[in-house]
Tab-separated table of C-alpha atoms in Angstrom:
chain	number	residue	atom	x	y	z
A	1	MET	CA	82.257	120.294	50.179
A	2	LYS	CA	79.921	117.332	49.355
A	3	CYS	CA	79.575	115.197	46.214
A	4	ARG	CA	76.449	116.268	44.159
A	5	LYS	CA	75.453	112.657	43.574
A	6	CYS	CA	76.124	110.800	46.829
A	7	LYS	CA	76.794	113.511	49.358
A	8	ALA	CA	80.099	111.931	50.395
A	9	LEU	CA	83.129	114.164	50.931
A	10	ALA	CA	84.067	115.747	47.549
A	11	ALA	CA	87.456	115.355	45.998
A	12	VAL	CA	86.906	117.563	42.914
A	13	ALA	CA	85.278	120.939	42.918
A	14	LEU	CA	84.078	122.281	39.560
A	15	PRO	CA	83.043	125.945	39.811
A	16	SER	CA	82.256	126.152	36.142
A	17	HIS	CA	79.535	123.503	36.612
A	18	ASN	CA	78.707	124.756	40.117
A	19	THR	CA	79.210	121.233	41.493
A	20	ALA	CA	81.574	118.871	43.152
A	21	PHE	CA	82.089	115.085	43.089
A	22	CYS	CA	83.663	112.387	45.250
A	23	PRO	CA	86.321	109.985	43.863
A	24	ASP	CA	83.836	107.310	43.093
A	25	CYS	CA	81.251	109.559	41.243
A	26	TYR	CA	83.666	111.888	39.453
A	27	PRO	CA	84.826	109.432	36.699
A	28	ASP	CA	81.115	109.034	35.770
A	29	PHE	CA	80.873	112.844	35.099
A	30	VAL	CA	83.934	112.740	32.808
A	31	ARG	CA	82.632	109.670	31.042
A	32	SER	CA	79.313	111.351	30.386
A	33	GLN	CA	81.002	114.403	28.885
A	34	VAL	CA	82.927	112.268	26.425
A	35	GLU	CA	79.879	110.128	25.608
A	36	ARG	CA	77.832	113.328	25.050
A	37	ALA	CA	80.520	114.720	22.678
A	38	VAL	CA	80.761	111.494	20.655
A	39	HIS	CA	76.944	111.223	20.471
A	40	ARG	CA	76.213	114.876	19.711
A	41	HIS	CA	78.746	115.215	16.912
A	42	LYS	CA	78.403	111.601	15.646
A	43	MET	CA	82.108	111.193	16.041
A	44	ILE	CA	82.249	107.365	15.971
A	45	ALA	CA	79.904	105.057	14.005
A	46	PRO	CA	79.400	101.313	14.809
A	47	GLY	CA	82.291	99.353	13.342
A	48	ASP	CA	84.665	102.274	13.178
A	49	ARG	CA	88.281	101.477	13.927
A	50	VAL	CA	89.665	104.310	15.987
A	51	LEU	CA	93.319	105.353	15.912
A	52	VAL	CA	94.194	107.360	19.058
A	53	ALA	CA	97.211	109.682	18.793
A	54	VAL	CA	99.030	109.321	22.164
A	55	SER	CA	101.776	111.481	23.562
A	56	GLY	CA	102.135	109.919	26.934
A	57	GLY	CA	100.379	112.918	28.632
A	58	LYS	CA	97.230	112.816	30.664
A	59	ASP	CA	94.779	113.838	27.948
A	60	SER	CA	95.584	111.212	25.331
A	61	LEU	CA	95.919	108.362	27.780
A	62	ALA	CA	92.678	109.290	29.470
A	63	LEU	CA	91.013	109.439	26.084
A	64	THR	CA	92.278	105.998	25.225
A	65	LEU	CA	90.891	104.568	28.528
A	66	LEU	CA	87.500	106.251	28.098
A	67	LEU	CA	87.020	105.169	24.454
A	68	HIS	CA	88.088	101.657	25.377
A	69	GLU	CA	85.619	101.566	28.301
A	70	LEU	CA	82.859	102.945	26.066
A	71	GLY	CA	83.419	99.866	23.904
A	72	HIS	CA	85.179	101.359	20.899
A	73	ASP	CA	87.871	99.503	18.888
A	74	VAL	CA	91.014	101.486	19.843
A	75	HIS	CA	94.551	101.312	18.533
A	76	GLY	CA	97.242	103.759	19.774
A	77	LEU	CA	99.903	105.540	17.734
A	78	HIS	CA	102.785	107.271	19.359
A	79	VAL	CA	105.322	109.383	17.513
A	80	ASP	CA	108.726	109.177	19.189
A	81	LEU	CA	110.262	112.629	18.782
A	82	ASP	CA	113.746	111.627	20.025
A	83	ILE	CA	114.014	114.641	22.315
A	84	PRO	CA	116.584	114.067	25.111
A	85	GLY	CA	115.211	114.013	28.629
A	86	SER	CA	111.595	113.862	27.368
A	87	SER	CA	110.845	111.311	24.582
A	88	THR	CA	112.135	108.211	26.465
A	89	ASP	CA	109.655	108.828	29.391
A	90	ALA	CA	106.776	109.721	26.999
A	91	ARG	CA	107.236	106.539	25.013
A	92	ALA	CA	107.624	104.466	28.171
A	93	ALA	CA	104.359	105.927	29.521
A	94	CYS	CA	102.434	105.000	26.399
A	95	GLU	CA	103.976	101.520	26.183
A	96	GLY	CA	103.306	100.823	29.835
A	97	PHE	CA	99.733	102.101	29.650
A	98	PHE	CA	98.745	100.161	26.528
A	99	ALA	CA	100.392	96.965	27.844
A	100	LYS	CA	98.337	97.269	31.067
A	101	LEU	CA	95.099	97.714	29.128
A	102	GLY	CA	96.077	94.949	26.651
A	103	LEU	CA	95.533	97.367	23.734
A	104	PRO	CA	97.662	97.575	20.550
A	105	LEU	CA	100.123	100.476	20.227
A	106	THR	CA	102.374	101.399	17.284
A	107	VAL	CA	105.321	103.673	17.638
A	108	VAL	CA	106.711	105.730	14.703
A	109	GLU	CA	110.306	106.872	15.374
A	110	LEU	CA	111.130	110.217	13.739
A	111	ARG	CA	114.828	109.321	13.974
A	112	ARG	CA	114.232	106.559	11.421
A	113	GLU	CA	112.621	109.103	9.090
A	114	GLY	CA	115.776	111.360	9.364
A	115	LEU	CA	113.574	113.786	11.351
A	116	ALA	CA	114.574	113.579	14.965
A	117	ILE	CA	113.288	116.817	16.476
A	118	PRO	CA	116.720	117.891	17.843
A	119	LEU	CA	118.181	117.499	14.376
A	120	VAL	CA	115.227	119.353	12.723
A	121	LYS	CA	115.548	122.142	15.367
A	122	SER	CA	119.223	122.656	14.624
A	123	ARG	CA	118.615	122.801	10.858
A	124	ILE	CA	115.378	124.876	10.470
A	125	LYS	CA	114.954	128.459	11.451
A	126	ARG	CA	111.260	128.200	12.293
A	127	PRO	CA	109.472	127.798	15.647
A	128	ILE	CA	110.058	124.145	16.473
A	129	CYS	CA	106.607	123.653	18.080
A	130	SER	CA	104.993	124.476	14.756
A	131	VAL	CA	107.344	122.163	12.797
A	132	CYS	CA	106.924	119.324	15.329
A	133	GLY	CA	103.104	119.663	15.217
A	134	LYS	CA	103.213	119.491	11.444
A	135	LEU	CA	105.327	116.380	11.487
A	136	LYS	CA	103.145	114.634	14.083
A	137	ARG	CA	99.901	115.414	12.275
A	138	HIS	CA	101.442	114.104	8.975
A	139	TYR	CA	102.464	110.740	10.440
A	140	PHE	CA	99.197	110.337	12.415
A	141	ASN	CA	97.175	110.944	9.198
A	142	LYS	CA	99.468	108.824	7.087
A	143	PHE	CA	99.290	105.863	9.474
A	144	ALA	CA	95.529	106.060	9.737
A	145	LEU	CA	95.076	106.114	6.017
A	146	GLU	CA	97.598	103.355	5.155
A	147	ASN	CA	96.231	101.043	7.882
A	148	GLY	CA	92.490	101.378	7.415
A	149	TYR	CA	91.530	103.442	10.384
A	150	SER	CA	88.253	105.256	9.699
A	151	VAL	CA	88.728	107.763	12.604
A	152	LEU	CA	91.719	109.580	14.069
A	153	ALA	CA	91.065	110.725	17.685
A	154	THR	CA	93.180	113.198	19.586
A	155	GLY	CA	93.173	114.224	23.209
A	156	HIS	CA	92.570	117.911	22.574
A	157	ASN	CA	90.697	119.372	25.522
A	158	LEU	CA	88.550	122.473	26.040
A	159	ASP	CA	91.620	124.596	27.065
A	160	ASP	CA	93.376	123.502	23.840
A	161	GLU	CA	90.458	124.248	21.671
A	162	VAL	CA	89.718	127.663	23.380
A	163	SER	CA	93.377	128.674	23.095
A	164	ARG	CA	93.445	127.771	19.455
A	165	LEU	CA	90.172	129.562	18.825
A	166	PHE	CA	91.516	132.628	20.653
A	167	ALA	CA	94.734	132.520	18.595
A	168	ASN	CA	92.815	132.259	15.335
A	169	THR	CA	90.487	135.041	16.418
A	170	ILE	CA	93.371	137.408	17.363
A	171	ARG	CA	94.640	136.976	13.871
A	172	TRP	CA	91.091	136.849	12.366
A	173	ASP	CA	92.417	133.851	10.438
A	174	ALA	CA	89.251	133.102	8.510
A	175	SER	CA	90.520	130.008	6.910
A	176	TYR	CA	91.261	128.297	10.232
A	177	LEU	CA	88.080	129.646	11.733
A	178	SER	CA	86.063	128.066	8.975
A	179	ASP	CA	86.861	124.465	10.037
A	180	GLN	CA	87.894	124.600	13.724
A	181	GLY	CA	85.721	122.189	15.677
A	182	PRO	CA	85.555	118.809	17.451
A	183	VAL	CA	85.141	116.941	14.133
A	184	LEU	CA	86.992	117.356	10.875
A	185	PRO	CA	85.310	115.184	8.145
A	186	ALA	CA	87.352	112.830	6.072
A	187	ALA	CA	88.561	114.279	2.779
A	188	ASP	CA	90.648	113.032	-0.103
A	189	GLY	CA	93.997	112.254	1.586
A	190	PHE	CA	92.848	113.159	5.066
A	191	ALA	CA	91.421	110.782	7.720
A	192	ARG	CA	88.429	111.878	9.697
A	193	LYS	CA	89.585	113.613	12.935
A	194	ILE	CA	87.698	113.755	16.195
A	195	LYS	CA	88.316	115.436	19.576
A	196	PRO	CA	86.032	113.582	22.034
A	197	MET	CA	87.530	115.441	25.086
A	198	TYR	CA	86.684	118.891	23.838
A	199	ARG	CA	84.139	119.469	26.565
A	200	LEU	CA	86.542	118.744	29.331
A	201	THR	CA	89.138	121.124	30.723
A	202	GLU	CA	92.776	120.170	31.562
A	203	PHE	CA	91.870	120.375	35.258
A	204	GLU	CA	89.037	117.997	34.830
A	205	ILE	CA	91.106	115.562	32.900
A	206	ALA	CA	93.971	115.739	35.386
A	207	ASN	CA	91.662	114.916	38.184
A	208	PHE	CA	90.210	112.016	36.185
A	209	SER	CA	93.769	110.671	35.417
A	210	PHE	CA	94.782	110.875	39.005
A	211	LEU	CA	91.708	109.175	40.337
A	212	ARG	CA	91.904	106.391	37.704
A	213	GLY	CA	95.626	105.853	38.407
A	214	ILE	CA	96.835	106.750	34.861
A	215	ASP	CA	100.654	106.870	34.915
A	216	HIS	CA	101.332	109.710	32.526
A	217	VAL	CA	104.281	112.039	32.046
A	218	ILE	CA	104.073	115.223	34.051
A	219	ALA	CA	107.030	117.213	32.812
A	220	GLY	CA	106.513	119.412	29.779
A	221	CYS	CA	108.474	119.335	26.496
A	222	PRO	CA	111.826	121.029	27.126
A	223	TYR	CA	111.401	122.865	23.760
A	224	SER	CA	108.036	124.392	24.480
A	225	GLY	CA	109.190	127.278	26.616
A	226	ARG	CA	108.469	129.886	23.989
A	227	ALA	CA	105.189	128.444	22.799
A	228	SER	CA	102.291	130.862	22.712
A	229	PHE	CA	99.499	128.503	23.813
A	230	PRO	CA	100.494	128.360	27.556
A	231	VAL	CA	100.199	132.173	27.489
A	232	TYR	CA	96.680	132.014	26.137
A	233	LYS	CA	95.781	129.255	28.600
A	234	GLY	CA	96.972	131.390	31.398
A	235	LEU	CA	94.818	134.389	30.189
A	236	TRP	CA	91.790	132.133	29.959
A	237	SER	CA	92.382	130.536	33.280
A	238	GLY	CA	92.234	133.966	34.866
A	239	LEU	CA	89.073	134.893	32.915
A	240	GLU	CA	87.353	131.578	33.825
A	241	GLU	CA	88.071	132.207	37.538
A	242	ARG	CA	86.215	135.558	37.387
A	243	MET	CA	83.538	134.423	34.885
A	244	HIS	CA	82.697	130.727	35.428
A	245	GLY	CA	81.733	129.041	32.197
A	246	ALA	CA	83.363	131.597	29.951
A	247	LYS	CA	85.550	129.004	28.145
A	248	VAL	CA	82.722	126.611	27.197
A	249	GLN	CA	80.465	129.572	26.236
A	250	PHE	CA	83.171	131.071	23.974
A	251	TYR	CA	83.783	127.767	22.264
A	252	GLU	CA	80.205	126.312	22.041
A	253	ASN	CA	78.891	129.778	20.817
A	254	PHE	CA	81.500	129.851	18.185
A	255	LEU	CA	80.563	126.509	16.891
A	256	ARG	CA	76.894	127.495	16.850
A	257	ASP	CA	77.063	131.036	15.547
A	258	GLY	CA	80.611	131.810	14.358
A	259	ARG	CA	81.924	128.934	12.419
A	260	PRO	CA	79.015	128.682	9.952
A	261	VAL	CA	79.829	132.192	8.828
A	262	PHE	CA	83.425	131.447	8.225
A	263	ALA	CA	82.600	128.066	6.637
A	264	ALA	CA	80.231	129.829	4.138
A	265	TRP	CA	83.003	132.265	3.282
A	266	ALA	CA	85.441	129.347	2.760
A	267	GLU	CA	83.204	127.699	0.292
A	268	HIS	CA	83.534	130.675	-2.130
A	269	ARG	CA	87.294	130.731	-1.802
A	270	GLU	CA	89.460	128.905	-4.231
A	271	ASP	CA	92.103	126.981	-2.323
A	272	PRO	CA	92.500	123.740	-4.187
A	273	LEU	CA	94.556	120.971	-2.725
A	274	SER	CA	96.526	118.684	-4.877
A	275	PRO	CA	98.804	115.669	-4.271
A	276	CYS	CA	102.272	116.502	-3.187
A	277	THR	CA	104.659	115.747	-6.002
A	278	VAL	CA	106.995	113.866	-3.604
A	279	CYS	CA	104.804	111.975	-1.166
A	280	GLY	CA	101.311	112.278	-2.708
A	281	TYR	CA	99.568	113.597	0.418
A	282	PRO	CA	97.381	116.670	-0.169
A	283	THR	CA	98.923	120.149	-0.167
A	284	SER	CA	98.143	123.631	-1.395
A	285	ALA	CA	101.741	123.884	-2.755
A	286	ALA	CA	103.509	121.627	-5.257
A	287	VAL	CA	105.509	120.020	-2.451
A	288	CYS	CA	103.975	119.573	0.963
A	289	GLY	CA	105.311	121.113	4.226
A	290	VAL	CA	106.764	117.798	5.547
A	291	CYS	CA	108.643	117.037	2.296
A	292	ARG	CA	110.003	120.591	2.342
A	293	ILE	CA	111.206	120.076	5.876
A	294	LYS	CA	112.840	116.789	4.940
A	295	THR	CA	114.622	118.541	2.071
A	296	MET	CA	115.809	121.387	4.176
A	297	VAL	CA	117.114	119.089	6.914
A	298	ALA	CA	118.895	116.871	4.336
A	299	ALA	CA	120.326	119.910	2.500
A	300	ALA	CA	121.666	121.416	5.755
A	301	SER	CA	123.136	118.020	6.704
A	302	ASP	CA	124.965	117.881	3.370
A	303	THR	CA	126.426	121.429	3.742
A	304	PRO	CA	129.850	121.514	5.436
A	305	ASN	CA	130.105	123.463	8.752
A	306	THR	CA	126.371	123.533	9.527
B	1	MET	CA	105.527	123.215	59.138
B	2	ILE	CA	103.523	122.155	56.065
B	3	GLN	CA	105.768	120.747	53.436
B	4	VAL	CA	104.718	121.457	49.790
B	5	ARG	CA	106.256	119.923	46.675
B	6	LEU	CA	105.436	121.709	43.364
B	7	GLU	CA	105.141	119.466	40.295
B	8	PRO	CA	106.444	119.360	37.553
B	9	GLN	CA	108.962	121.925	38.676
B	10	GLY	CA	110.164	119.750	41.561
B	11	ARG	CA	110.561	122.857	43.871
B	12	GLU	CA	109.770	122.465	47.592
B	13	ILE	CA	108.540	125.111	49.985
B	14	ARG	CA	107.431	125.104	53.598
B	15	LEU	CA	104.446	126.932	55.181
B	16	PRO	CA	104.719	127.871	58.824
B	17	LYS	CA	101.057	127.602	59.750
B	18	ALA	CA	97.782	125.891	58.914
B	19	CYS	CA	95.702	127.144	56.054
B	20	THR	CA	93.265	125.962	53.425
B	21	ALA	CA	94.053	124.417	50.020
B	22	LEU	CA	92.647	127.618	48.474
B	23	LYS	CA	94.961	129.848	50.505
B	24	LEU	CA	97.898	127.664	49.460
B	25	LEU	CA	97.020	128.024	45.798
B	26	ARG	CA	96.692	131.780	46.266
B	27	GLU	CA	100.087	131.871	47.992
B	28	LEU	CA	101.590	130.177	44.982
B	29	GLY	CA	99.842	132.496	42.514
B	30	LEU	CA	97.736	129.688	41.069
B	31	GLY	CA	94.028	129.613	40.130
B	32	ILE	CA	91.738	127.080	41.765
B	33	ASN	CA	91.538	125.109	38.558
B	34	SER	CA	95.139	125.319	37.703
B	35	ALA	CA	96.533	122.609	39.944
B	36	LEU	CA	95.736	119.488	41.816
B	37	VAL	CA	96.255	119.691	45.602
B	38	ILE	CA	97.120	116.126	46.873
B	39	ARG	CA	97.677	114.828	50.451
B	40	ASP	CA	98.495	111.179	51.128
B	41	GLY	CA	97.179	110.158	47.685
B	42	GLU	CA	93.915	112.091	48.184
B	43	LEU	CA	92.614	115.075	46.129
B	44	LEU	CA	91.596	118.162	48.203
B	45	THR	CA	88.973	120.615	47.208
B	46	PRO	CA	89.801	124.271	47.891
B	47	ASP	CA	87.960	124.418	51.141
B	48	ARG	CA	89.885	121.592	52.822
B	49	ARG	CA	92.187	122.470	55.683
B	50	LEU	CA	95.871	121.781	55.632
B	51	ASN	CA	97.507	121.084	59.024
B	52	ILE	CA	100.943	121.356	60.515
B	53	GLY	CA	102.885	118.170	59.534
B	54	ASP	CA	101.057	117.595	56.293
B	55	GLU	CA	103.037	116.718	53.168
B	56	ILE	CA	101.291	118.227	50.151
B	57	VAL	CA	101.834	117.952	46.386
B	58	VAL	CA	100.675	120.809	44.105
B	59	ARG	CA	100.592	119.535	40.560
B	60	THR	CA	99.980	122.126	37.862
B	61	VAL	CA	97.775	120.870	35.019
B	62	THR	CA	98.599	122.930	32.065
B	63	SER	CA	100.326	120.728	29.498
B	64	ARG	CA	103.329	122.266	27.671
B	65	GLY	CA	103.541	120.442	24.384
């Protein structure tokens, strides 16, 4: 198999694009996909300070490298979940990577917030992946707003987005379908959120990370064994192999034809957000989800024999 | 024998005869875009031949949280 650009021996075959690239040309393909996403959706304006949410995995570290190389002002934020056998490696990967690039990185430790994930898991009878996601989103948003970052970037890839869209579609969750996309505009109490990697699959990013020597964590989270997204990703992987381009078609056609319908529906729906009475961040209830989690964890800790 | 290490599981298997990277992925029940196939620090496309004596890493790409 030969590289489409220079005809050298290919290292990466991409059936969805009906093409292949050598190690030297492949990173240009990945960079062009990110550049195209940023440009098409006007994700980053000149002068924007970009906060990148980093987990230590391939996607967020590759995103950091790409945005940095594209000339954007990048700062990393890592949330240390305090999960044994996982969080130490994830944090070390982030710290090592940012030190190597000479870029600033801030670490928020959930343990210091009284919200170490093993403690939360032992106290709350809800799927831990959902609770963990809520906590991470809260601290990423809070840090961005309190420190003057105009954009919050995440490493969500095409597989993440397709899985999420599929999950929302299975439930016909009109509310989530109304605003799913690569850009979520800033709103009162919410930073602008962007997903510049949304055009790239996990496979494409894994190849890029390997070829660029990104030292990322490979092992998965030990608590994610029952998460539903890997199931959806497996289904879509099988579909993509039989129907090349199915993922990107499902997602891009939703953005073009589906989302506007749900967005129009959402405009007529009354779902006002108001400041949380405890922390002040927007919520549809009196007290936001994160403050309710904090209260539940603290209450369980105060109860004997729990 | 071809030695194959699966990541992130850390499991190791051995294949008795030469095959292609695609055949290896099929043997492992993996799709062609589900894993990287690596030999001596080099990425292999599905059509590349694996030879007796090769040490191969198959790294699945699906993130799990």
